[in-house]
Amino acid sequence: TLDTKQDYELIDAVFNALLPTRPDFTLADILTLLKAHPDLRGLNDHVAHRWV
């Protein structure tokens, strides 16, 4: 979900990385990107998530 500025930064980084070459990117593409760029995962690692 998009709850914090850090969440937005992560989503924005994913879109900026994938959209230019794969406008129809999939979840698998996102996971591959995050595995290749662990720094992206760190953008919102410190955010305390609330579970419902």
C-alpha positions in Angstrom: 0.0 0.0 0.0 1.0 3.6 -0.4 0.9 5.0 3.2 4.1 7.0 3.5 6.5 9.1 1.5 9.0 6.2 1.6 6.4 3.9 0.1 5.9 6.5 -2.7 9.6 6.7 -3.3 9.8 2.9 -3.7 6.9 2.8 -6.1 8.2 5.7 -8.1 11.7 4.1 -8.3 10.1 0.8 -9.6 8.0 2.7 -12.2 11.0 4.8 -13.3 13.1 1.7 -13.7 10.6 -0.6 -15.5 8.2 1.6 -17.4 10.5 3.0 -20.1 11.3 -0.5 -21.4 8.4 -2.6 -20.2 5.2 -0.6 -19.9 3.3 -3.8 -19.3 5.7 -5.0 -16.5 4.6 -7.8 -14.2 5.0 -8.7 -10.5 7.8 -11.0 -11.7 9.6 -8.0 -13.3 9.3 -6.1 -10.0 10.7 -9.0 -8.0 13.6 -9.4 -10.4 14.3 -5.6 -10.2 14.3 -5.7 -6.4 16.6 -8.7 -6.3 19.0 -6.9 -8.6 18.8 -3.6 -6.7 18.6 -4.3 -2.9 19.1 -0.6 -2.4 15.5 0.0 -3.7 14.2 -2.4 -1.0 15.9 -0.2 1.6 13.8 2.8 0.6 11.0 1.8 3.0 12.5 -1.0 5.1 12.5 1.1 8.2 8.8 1.9 7.9 6.7 0.2 10.6 3.8 -1.5 8.8 0.5 -2.0 10.4 -1.1 -5.4 9.9 -4.9 -5.6 9.9 
